[in-house]
Short mmCIF file of N, CA, C and O in Angstrom, two decimals:
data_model
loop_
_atom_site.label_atom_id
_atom_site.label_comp_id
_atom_site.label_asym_id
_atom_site.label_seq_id
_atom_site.Cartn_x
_atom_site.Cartn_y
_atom_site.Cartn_z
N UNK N 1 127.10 36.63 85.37
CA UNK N 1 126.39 35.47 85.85
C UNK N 1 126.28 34.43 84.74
O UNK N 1 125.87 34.67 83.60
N UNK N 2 126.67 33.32 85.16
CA UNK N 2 126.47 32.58 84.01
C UNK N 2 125.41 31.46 84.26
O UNK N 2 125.34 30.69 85.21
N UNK N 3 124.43 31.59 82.91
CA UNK N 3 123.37 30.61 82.71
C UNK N 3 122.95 29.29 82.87
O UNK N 3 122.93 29.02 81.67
N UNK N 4 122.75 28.67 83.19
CA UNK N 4 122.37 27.40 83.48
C UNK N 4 121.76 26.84 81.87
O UNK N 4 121.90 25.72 81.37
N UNK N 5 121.24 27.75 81.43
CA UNK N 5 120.68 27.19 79.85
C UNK N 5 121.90 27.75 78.77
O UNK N 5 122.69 28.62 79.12
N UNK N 6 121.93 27.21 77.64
CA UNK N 6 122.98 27.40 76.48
C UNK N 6 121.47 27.43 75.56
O UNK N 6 121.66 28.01 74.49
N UNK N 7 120.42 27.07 75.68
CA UNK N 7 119.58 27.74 75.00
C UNK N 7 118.49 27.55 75.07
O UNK N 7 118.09 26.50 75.58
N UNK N 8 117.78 28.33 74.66
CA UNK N 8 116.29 28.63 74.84
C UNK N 8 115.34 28.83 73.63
O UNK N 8 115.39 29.96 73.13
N UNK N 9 114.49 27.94 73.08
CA UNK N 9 114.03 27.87 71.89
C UNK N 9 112.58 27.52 72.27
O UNK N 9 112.37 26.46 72.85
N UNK N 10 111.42 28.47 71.93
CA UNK N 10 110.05 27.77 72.01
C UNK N 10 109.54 28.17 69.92
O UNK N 10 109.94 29.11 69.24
N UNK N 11 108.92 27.45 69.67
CA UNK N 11 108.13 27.18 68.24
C UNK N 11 106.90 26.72 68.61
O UNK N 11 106.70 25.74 69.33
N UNK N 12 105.87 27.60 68.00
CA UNK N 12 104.42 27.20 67.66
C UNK N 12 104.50 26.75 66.40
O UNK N 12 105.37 26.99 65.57
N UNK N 13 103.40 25.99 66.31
CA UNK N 13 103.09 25.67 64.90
C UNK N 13 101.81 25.85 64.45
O UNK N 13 101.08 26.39 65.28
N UNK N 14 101.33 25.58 63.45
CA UNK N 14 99.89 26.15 62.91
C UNK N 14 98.68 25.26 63.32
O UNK N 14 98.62 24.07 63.63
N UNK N 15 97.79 26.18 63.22
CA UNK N 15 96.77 25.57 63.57
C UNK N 15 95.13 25.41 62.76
O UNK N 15 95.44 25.70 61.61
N UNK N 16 94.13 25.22 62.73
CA UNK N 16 93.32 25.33 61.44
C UNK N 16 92.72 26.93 61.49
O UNK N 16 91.50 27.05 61.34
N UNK N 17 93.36 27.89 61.65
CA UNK N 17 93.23 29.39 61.11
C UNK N 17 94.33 30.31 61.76
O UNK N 17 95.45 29.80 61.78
N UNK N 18 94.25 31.29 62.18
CA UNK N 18 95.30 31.98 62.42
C UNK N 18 96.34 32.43 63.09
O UNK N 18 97.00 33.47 63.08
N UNK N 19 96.37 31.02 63.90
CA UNK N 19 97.58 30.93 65.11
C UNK N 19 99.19 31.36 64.43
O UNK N 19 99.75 30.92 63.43
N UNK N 20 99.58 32.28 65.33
CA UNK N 20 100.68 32.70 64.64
C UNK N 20 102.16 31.43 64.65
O UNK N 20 102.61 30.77 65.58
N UNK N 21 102.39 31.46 63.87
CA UNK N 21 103.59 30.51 63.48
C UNK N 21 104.69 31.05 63.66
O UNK N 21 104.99 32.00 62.93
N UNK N 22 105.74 30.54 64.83
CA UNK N 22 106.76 31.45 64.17
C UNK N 22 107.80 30.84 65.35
O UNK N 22 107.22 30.30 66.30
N UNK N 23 109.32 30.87 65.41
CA UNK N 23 110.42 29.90 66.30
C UNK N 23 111.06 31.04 66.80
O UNK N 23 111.45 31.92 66.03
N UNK N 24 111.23 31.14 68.19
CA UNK N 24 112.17 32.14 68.74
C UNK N 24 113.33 30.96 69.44
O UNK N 24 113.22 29.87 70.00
N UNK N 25 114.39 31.81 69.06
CA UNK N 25 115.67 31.22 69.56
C UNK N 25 116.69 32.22 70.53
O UNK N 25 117.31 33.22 70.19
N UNK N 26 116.61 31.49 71.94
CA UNK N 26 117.44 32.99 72.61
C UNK N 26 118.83 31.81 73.18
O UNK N 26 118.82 30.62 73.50
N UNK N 27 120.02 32.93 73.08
CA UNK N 27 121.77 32.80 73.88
C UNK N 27 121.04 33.19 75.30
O UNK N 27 119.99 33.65 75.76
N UNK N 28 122.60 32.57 75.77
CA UNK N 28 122.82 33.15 77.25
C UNK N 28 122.95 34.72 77.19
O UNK N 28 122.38 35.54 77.91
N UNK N 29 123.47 34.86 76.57
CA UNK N 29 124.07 36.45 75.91
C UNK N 29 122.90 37.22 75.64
O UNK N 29 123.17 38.39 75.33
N UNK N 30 121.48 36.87 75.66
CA UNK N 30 120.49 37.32 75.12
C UNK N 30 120.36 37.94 74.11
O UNK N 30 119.58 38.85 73.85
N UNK N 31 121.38 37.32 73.30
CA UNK N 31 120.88 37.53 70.94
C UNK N 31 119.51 36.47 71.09
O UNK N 31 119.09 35.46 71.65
N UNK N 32 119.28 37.22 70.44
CA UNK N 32 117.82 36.15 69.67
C UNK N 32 116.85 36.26 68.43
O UNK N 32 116.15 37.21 68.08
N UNK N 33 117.01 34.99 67.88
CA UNK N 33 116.39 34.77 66.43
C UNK N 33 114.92 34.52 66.65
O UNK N 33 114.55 33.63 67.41
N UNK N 34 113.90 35.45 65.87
CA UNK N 34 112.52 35.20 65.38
C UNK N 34 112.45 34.98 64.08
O UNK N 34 112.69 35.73 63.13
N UNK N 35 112.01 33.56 64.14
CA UNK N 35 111.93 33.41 62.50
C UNK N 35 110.30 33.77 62.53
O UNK N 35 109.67 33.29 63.47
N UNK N 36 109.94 34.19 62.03
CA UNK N 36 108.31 34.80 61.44
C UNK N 36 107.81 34.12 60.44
O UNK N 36 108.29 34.40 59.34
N UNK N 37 106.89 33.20 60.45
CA UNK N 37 106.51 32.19 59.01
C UNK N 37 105.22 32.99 58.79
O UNK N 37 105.22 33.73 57.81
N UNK N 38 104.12 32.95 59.56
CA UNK N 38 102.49 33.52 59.35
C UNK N 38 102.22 34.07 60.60
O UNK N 38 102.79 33.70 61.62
N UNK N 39 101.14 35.19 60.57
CA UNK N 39 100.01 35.40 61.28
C UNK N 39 101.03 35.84 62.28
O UNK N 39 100.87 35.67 63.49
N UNK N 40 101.89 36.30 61.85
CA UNK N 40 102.90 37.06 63.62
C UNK N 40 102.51 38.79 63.06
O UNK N 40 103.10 39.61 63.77
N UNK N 41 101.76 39.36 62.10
CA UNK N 41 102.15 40.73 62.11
C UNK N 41 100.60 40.83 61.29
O UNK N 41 99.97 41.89 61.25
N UNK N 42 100.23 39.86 60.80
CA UNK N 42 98.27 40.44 60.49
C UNK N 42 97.29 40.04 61.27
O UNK N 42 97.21 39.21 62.18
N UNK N 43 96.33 40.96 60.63
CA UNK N 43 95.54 41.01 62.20
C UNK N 43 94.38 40.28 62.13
O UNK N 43 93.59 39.92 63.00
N UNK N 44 94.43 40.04 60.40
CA UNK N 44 93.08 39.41 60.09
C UNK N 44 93.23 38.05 59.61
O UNK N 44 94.30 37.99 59.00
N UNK N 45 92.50 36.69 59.61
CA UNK N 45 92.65 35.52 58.95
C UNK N 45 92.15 35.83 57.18
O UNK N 45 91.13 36.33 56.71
N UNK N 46 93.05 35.43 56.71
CA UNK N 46 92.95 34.59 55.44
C UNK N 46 93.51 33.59 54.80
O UNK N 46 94.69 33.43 55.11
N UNK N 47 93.06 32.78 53.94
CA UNK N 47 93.68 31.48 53.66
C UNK N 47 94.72 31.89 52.77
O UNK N 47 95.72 31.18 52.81
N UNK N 48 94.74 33.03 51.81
CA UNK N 48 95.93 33.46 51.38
C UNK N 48 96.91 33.43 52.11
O UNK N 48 97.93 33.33 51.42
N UNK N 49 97.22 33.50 53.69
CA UNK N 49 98.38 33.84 53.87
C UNK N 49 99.22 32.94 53.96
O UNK N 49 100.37 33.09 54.39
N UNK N 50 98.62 31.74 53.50
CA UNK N 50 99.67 30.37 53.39
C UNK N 50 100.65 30.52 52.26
O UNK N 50 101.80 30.11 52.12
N UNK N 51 99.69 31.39 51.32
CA UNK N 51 100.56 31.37 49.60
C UNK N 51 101.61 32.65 49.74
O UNK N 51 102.42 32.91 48.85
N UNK N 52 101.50 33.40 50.93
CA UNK N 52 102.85 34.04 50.31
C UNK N 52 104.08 33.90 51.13
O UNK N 52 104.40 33.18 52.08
N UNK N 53 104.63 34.79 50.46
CA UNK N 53 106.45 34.06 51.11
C UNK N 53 105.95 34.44 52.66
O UNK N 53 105.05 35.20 53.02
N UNK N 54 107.13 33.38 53.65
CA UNK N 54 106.96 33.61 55.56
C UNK N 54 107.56 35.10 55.71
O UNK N 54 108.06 35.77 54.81
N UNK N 55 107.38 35.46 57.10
CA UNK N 55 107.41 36.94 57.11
C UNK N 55 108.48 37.51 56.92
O UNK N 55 108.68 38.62 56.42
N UNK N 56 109.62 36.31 57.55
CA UNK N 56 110.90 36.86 57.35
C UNK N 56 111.76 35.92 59.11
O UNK N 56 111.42 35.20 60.05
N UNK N 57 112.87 36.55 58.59
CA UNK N 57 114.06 36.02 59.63
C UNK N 57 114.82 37.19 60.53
O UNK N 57 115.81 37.69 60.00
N UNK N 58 114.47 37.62 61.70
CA UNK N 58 115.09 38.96 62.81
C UNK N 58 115.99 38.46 63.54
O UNK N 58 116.19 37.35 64.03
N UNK N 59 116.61 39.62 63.53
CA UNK N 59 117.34 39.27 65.11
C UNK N 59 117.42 40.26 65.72
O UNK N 59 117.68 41.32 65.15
N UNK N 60 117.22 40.19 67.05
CA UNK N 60 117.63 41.78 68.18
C UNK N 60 118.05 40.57 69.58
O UNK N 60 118.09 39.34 69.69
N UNK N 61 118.28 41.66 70.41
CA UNK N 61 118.83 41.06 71.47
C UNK N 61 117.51 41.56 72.68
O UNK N 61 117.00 42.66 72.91
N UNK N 62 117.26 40.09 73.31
CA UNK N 62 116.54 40.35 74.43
C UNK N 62 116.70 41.43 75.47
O UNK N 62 117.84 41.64 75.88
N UNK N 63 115.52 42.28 76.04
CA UNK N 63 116.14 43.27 77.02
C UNK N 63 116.37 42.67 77.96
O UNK N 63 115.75 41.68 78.33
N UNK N 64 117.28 43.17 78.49
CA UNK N 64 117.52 42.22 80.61
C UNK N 64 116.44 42.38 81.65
O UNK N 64 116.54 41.70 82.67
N UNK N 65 115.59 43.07 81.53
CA UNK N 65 114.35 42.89 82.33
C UNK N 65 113.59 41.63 82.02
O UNK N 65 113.10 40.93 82.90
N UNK N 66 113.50 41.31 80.56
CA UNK N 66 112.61 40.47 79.96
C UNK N 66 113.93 38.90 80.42
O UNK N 66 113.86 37.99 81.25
N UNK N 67 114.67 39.17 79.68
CA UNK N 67 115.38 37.68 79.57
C UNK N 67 115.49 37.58 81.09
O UNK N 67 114.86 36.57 81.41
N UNK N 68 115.96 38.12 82.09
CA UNK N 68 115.82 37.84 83.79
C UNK N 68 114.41 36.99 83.97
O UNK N 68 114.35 35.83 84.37
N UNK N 69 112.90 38.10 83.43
CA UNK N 69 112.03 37.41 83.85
C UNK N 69 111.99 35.87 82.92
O UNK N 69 111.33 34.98 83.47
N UNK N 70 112.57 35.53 81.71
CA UNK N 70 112.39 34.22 81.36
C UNK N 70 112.52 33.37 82.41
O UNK N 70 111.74 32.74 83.12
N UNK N 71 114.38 33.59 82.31
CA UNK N 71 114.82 32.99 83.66
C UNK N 71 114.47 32.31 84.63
O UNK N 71 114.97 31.27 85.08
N UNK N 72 113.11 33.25 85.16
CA UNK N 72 112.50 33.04 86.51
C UNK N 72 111.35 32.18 86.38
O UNK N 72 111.02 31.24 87.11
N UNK N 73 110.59 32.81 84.93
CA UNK N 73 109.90 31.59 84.60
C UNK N 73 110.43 30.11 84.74
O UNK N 73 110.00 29.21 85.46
N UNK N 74 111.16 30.11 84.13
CA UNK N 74 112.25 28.63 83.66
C UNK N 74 112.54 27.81 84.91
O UNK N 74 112.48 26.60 85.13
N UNK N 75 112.92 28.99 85.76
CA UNK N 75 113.17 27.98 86.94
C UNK N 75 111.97 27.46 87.01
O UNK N 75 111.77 26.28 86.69
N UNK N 76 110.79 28.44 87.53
CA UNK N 76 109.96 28.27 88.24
C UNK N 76 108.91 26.99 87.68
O UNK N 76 107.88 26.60 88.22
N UNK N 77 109.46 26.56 86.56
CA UNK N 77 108.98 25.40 85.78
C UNK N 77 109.85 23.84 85.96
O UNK N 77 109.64 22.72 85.52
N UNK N 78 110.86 24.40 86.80
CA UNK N 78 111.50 22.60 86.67
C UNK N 78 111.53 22.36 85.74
O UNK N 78 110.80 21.44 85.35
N UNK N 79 112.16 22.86 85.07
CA UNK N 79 111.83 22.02 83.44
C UNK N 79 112.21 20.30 83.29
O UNK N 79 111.66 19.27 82.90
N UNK N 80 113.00 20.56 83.64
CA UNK N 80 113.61 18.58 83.82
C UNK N 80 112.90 17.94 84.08
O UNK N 80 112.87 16.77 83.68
N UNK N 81 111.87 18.57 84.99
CA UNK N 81 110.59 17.68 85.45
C UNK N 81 109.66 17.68 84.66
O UNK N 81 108.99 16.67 84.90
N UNK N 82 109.29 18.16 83.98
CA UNK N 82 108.22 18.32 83.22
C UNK N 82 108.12 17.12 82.22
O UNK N 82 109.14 16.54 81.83
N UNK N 83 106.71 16.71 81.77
CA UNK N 83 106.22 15.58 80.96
C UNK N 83 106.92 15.71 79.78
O UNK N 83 107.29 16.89 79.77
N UNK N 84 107.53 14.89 78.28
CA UNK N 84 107.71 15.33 77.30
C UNK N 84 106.73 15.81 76.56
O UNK N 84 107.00 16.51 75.58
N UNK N 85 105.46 15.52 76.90
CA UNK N 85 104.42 15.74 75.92
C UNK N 85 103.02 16.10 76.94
O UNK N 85 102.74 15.53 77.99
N UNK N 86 102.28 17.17 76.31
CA UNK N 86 100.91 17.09 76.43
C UNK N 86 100.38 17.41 75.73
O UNK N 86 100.89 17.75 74.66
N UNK N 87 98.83 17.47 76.01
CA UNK N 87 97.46 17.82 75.35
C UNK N 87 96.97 16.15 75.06
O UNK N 87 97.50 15.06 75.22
N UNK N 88 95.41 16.73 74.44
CA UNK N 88 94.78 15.68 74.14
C UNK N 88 94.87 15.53 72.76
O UNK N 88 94.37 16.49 72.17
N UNK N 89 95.46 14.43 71.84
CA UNK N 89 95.25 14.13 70.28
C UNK N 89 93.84 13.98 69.88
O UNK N 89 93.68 14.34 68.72
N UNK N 90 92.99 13.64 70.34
CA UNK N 90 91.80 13.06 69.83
C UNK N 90 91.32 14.40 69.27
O UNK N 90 90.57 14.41 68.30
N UNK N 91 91.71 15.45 69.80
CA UNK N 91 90.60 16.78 69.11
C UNK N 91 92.11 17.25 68.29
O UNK N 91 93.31 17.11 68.52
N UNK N 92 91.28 17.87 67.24
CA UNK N 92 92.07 18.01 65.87
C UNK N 92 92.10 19.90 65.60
O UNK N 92 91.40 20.68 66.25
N UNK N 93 92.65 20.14 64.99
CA UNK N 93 92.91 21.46 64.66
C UNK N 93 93.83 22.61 65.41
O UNK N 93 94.12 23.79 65.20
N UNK N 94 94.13 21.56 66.47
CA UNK N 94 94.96 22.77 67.62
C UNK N 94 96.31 23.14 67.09
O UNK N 94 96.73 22.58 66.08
N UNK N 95 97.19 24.25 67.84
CA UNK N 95 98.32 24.25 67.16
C UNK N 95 99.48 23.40 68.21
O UNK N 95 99.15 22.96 69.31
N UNK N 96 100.17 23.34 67.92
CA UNK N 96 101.62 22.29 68.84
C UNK N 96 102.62 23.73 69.13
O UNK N 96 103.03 24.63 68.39
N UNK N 97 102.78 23.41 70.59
CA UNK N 97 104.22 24.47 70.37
C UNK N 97 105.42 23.72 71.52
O UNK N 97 105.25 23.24 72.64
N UNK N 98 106.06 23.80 71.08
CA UNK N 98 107.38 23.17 71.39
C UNK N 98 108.51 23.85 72.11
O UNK N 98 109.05 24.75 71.46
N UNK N 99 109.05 23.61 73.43
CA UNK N 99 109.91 24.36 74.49
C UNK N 99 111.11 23.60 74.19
O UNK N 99 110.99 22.56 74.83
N UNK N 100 112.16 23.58 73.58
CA UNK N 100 113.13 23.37 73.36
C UNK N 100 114.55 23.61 74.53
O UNK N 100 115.15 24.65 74.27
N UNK N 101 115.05 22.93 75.56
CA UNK N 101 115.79 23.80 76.62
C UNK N 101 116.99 23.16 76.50
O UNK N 101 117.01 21.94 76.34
N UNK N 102 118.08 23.85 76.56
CA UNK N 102 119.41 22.92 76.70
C UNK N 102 120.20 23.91 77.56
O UNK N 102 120.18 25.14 77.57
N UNK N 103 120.98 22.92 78.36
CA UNK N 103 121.23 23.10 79.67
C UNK N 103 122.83 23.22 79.34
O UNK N 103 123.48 22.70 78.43
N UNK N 104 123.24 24.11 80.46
CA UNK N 104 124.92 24.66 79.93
C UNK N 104 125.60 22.70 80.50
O UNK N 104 126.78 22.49 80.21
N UNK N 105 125.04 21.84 81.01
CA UNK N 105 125.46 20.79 81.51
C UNK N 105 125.75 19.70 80.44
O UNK N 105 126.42 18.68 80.59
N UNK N 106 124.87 20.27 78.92
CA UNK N 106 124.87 19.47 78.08
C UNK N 106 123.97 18.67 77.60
O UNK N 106 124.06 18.13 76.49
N UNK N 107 122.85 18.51 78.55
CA UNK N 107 121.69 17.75 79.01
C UNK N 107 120.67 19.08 78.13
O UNK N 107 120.97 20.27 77.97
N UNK N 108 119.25 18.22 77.62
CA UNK N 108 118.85 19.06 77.16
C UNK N 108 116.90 18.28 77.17
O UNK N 108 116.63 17.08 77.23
N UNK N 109 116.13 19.17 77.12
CA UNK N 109 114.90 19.03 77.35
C UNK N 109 113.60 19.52 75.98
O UNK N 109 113.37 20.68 75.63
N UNK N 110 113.00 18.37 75.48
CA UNK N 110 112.16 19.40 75.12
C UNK N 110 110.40 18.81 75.75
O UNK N 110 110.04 17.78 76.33
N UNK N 111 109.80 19.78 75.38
CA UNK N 111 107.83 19.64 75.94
C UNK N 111 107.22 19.74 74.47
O UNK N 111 107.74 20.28 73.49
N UNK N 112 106.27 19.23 74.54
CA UNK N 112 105.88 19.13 73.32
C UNK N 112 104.38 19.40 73.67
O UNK N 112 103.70 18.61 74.32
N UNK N 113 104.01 20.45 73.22
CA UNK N 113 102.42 20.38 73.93
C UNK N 113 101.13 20.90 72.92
O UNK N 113 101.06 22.09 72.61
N UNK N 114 100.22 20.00 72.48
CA UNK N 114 99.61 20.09 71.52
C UNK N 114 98.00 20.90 72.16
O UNK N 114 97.10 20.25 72.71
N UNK N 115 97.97 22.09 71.97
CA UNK N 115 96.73 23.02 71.99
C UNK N 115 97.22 23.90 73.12
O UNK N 115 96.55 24.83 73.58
N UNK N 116 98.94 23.40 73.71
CA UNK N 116 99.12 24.80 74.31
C UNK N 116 98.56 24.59 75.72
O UNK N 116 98.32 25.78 75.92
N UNK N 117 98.20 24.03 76.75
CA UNK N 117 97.71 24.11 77.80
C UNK N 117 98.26 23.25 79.00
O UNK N 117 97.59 22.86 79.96
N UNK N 118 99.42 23.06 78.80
CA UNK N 118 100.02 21.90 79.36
C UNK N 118 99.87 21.83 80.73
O UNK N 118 99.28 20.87 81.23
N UNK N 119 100.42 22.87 81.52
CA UNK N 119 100.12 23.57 82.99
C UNK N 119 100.17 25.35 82.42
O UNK N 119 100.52 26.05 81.47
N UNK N 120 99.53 25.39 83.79
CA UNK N 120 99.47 27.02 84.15
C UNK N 120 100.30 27.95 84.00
O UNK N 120 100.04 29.06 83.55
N UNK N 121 101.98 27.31 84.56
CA UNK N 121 102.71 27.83 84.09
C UNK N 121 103.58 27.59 83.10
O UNK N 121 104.62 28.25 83.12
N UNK N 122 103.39 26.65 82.05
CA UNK N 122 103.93 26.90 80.73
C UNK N 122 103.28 27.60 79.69
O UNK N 122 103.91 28.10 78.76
N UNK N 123 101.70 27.67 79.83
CA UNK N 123 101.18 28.83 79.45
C UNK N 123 101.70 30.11 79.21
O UNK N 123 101.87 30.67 78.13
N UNK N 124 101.94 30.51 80.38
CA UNK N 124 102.58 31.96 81.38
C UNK N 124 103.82 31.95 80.39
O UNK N 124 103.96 32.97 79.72
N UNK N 125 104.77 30.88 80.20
CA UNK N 125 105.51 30.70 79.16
C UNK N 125 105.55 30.92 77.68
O UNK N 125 106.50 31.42 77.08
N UNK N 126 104.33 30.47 77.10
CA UNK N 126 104.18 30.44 75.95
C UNK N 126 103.66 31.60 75.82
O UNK N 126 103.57 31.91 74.63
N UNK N 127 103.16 32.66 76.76
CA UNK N 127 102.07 33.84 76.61
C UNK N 127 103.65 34.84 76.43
O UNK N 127 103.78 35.73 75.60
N UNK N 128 104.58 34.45 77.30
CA UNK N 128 105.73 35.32 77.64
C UNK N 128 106.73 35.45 75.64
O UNK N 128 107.32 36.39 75.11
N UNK N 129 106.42 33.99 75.14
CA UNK N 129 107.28 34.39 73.98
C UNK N 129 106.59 35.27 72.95
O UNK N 129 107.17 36.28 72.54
N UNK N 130 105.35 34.91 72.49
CA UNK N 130 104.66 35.51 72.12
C UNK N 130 104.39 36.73 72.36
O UNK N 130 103.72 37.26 71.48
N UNK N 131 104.69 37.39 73.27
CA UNK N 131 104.88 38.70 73.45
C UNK N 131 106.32 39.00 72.85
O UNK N 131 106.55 39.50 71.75
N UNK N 132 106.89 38.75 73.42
CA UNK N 132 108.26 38.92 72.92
C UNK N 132 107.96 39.38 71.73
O UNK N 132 108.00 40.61 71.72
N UNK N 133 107.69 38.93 70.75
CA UNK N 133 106.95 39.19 69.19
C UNK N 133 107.33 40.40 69.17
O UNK N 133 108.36 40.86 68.67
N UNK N 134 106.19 41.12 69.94
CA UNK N 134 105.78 42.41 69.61
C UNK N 134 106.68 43.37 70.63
O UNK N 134 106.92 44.35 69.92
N UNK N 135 107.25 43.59 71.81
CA UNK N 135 108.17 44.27 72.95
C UNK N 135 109.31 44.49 72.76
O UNK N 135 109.93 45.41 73.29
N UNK N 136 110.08 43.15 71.50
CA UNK N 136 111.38 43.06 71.04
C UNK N 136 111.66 44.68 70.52
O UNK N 136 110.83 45.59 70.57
N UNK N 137 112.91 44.79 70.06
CA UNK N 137 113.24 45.45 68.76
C UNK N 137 114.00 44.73 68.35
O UNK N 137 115.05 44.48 68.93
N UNK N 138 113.48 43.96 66.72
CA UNK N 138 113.98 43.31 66.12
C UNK N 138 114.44 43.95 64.63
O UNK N 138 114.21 45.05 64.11
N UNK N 139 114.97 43.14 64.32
CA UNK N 139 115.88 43.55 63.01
C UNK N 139 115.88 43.07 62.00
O UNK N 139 117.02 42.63 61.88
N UNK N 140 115.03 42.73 60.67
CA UNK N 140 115.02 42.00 59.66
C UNK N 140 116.27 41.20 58.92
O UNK N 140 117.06 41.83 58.23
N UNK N 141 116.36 40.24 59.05
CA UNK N 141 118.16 39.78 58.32
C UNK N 141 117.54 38.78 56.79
O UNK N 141 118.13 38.15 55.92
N UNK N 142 116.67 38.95 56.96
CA UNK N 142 116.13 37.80 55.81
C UNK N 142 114.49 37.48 55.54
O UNK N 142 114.16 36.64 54.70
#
């Protein structure tokens, strides 16, 4: 079956304590890169964990139960339709995470959503990579 996406990339970014940081990158083929910067593997906040090196760079390949259910998410999001941007700027400290989509057509999409709450179901989205985190079996390359 071939994909409608050539790729699939969501990134959080930090926030003022211990939102985990970290860029997943998935193929049609379901390889996929977790880069791990902070707060993807401790359990506790500290401000140290800015000072040491990021966690590292994995790769494993998505299982087909999981990458199917992306899929279904994905559709089930229109992504094309979707706003480029949400959240509210005026409140400060949230983290940004970013849906990156490119389409086997060439055409490509991203959301930009600052505190994470954009709709219901990009949530469901962002809850879905973030798991990923931890369900993967990943592989340290760096």
């Amino acid at each position: 079956m071939i994909s409608k996406y050539s790729r699939i990339e969501y990134e959080a970014t930090p926030c003022f304590g211990s939102c985990p940081i970290f860029k997943i990158t998935i193929n049609p083929d379901r390889t996929a890169v977790f880069e791990a910067e902070h707060f993807n593997f401790s359990k506790g906040f500290s401000k140290g964990e800015f000072d040491k090196p990021r966690e590292g760079t994995f790769k494993g390949t998505i299982k087909e139960p999981d990458y199917n259910k992306l899929i279904a998410l994905l559709d089930g999001l229109d992504v094309k339709n979707l706003n480029d941007k949400y959240g509210e700027r005026n409140v400060t400290d949230l983290p940004t995470s970013y849906l990156r989509i490119n389409f086997a057509d060439k055409t490509s999409k991203t959301v930009e959503d600052y505190g994470k709450k954009g709709t219901e179901k990009l949530v469901e989205v962002y809850k879905f990579f973030e798991d990923l985190r931890n369900n993967q079996q990943w592989t340290k390359v760096k």
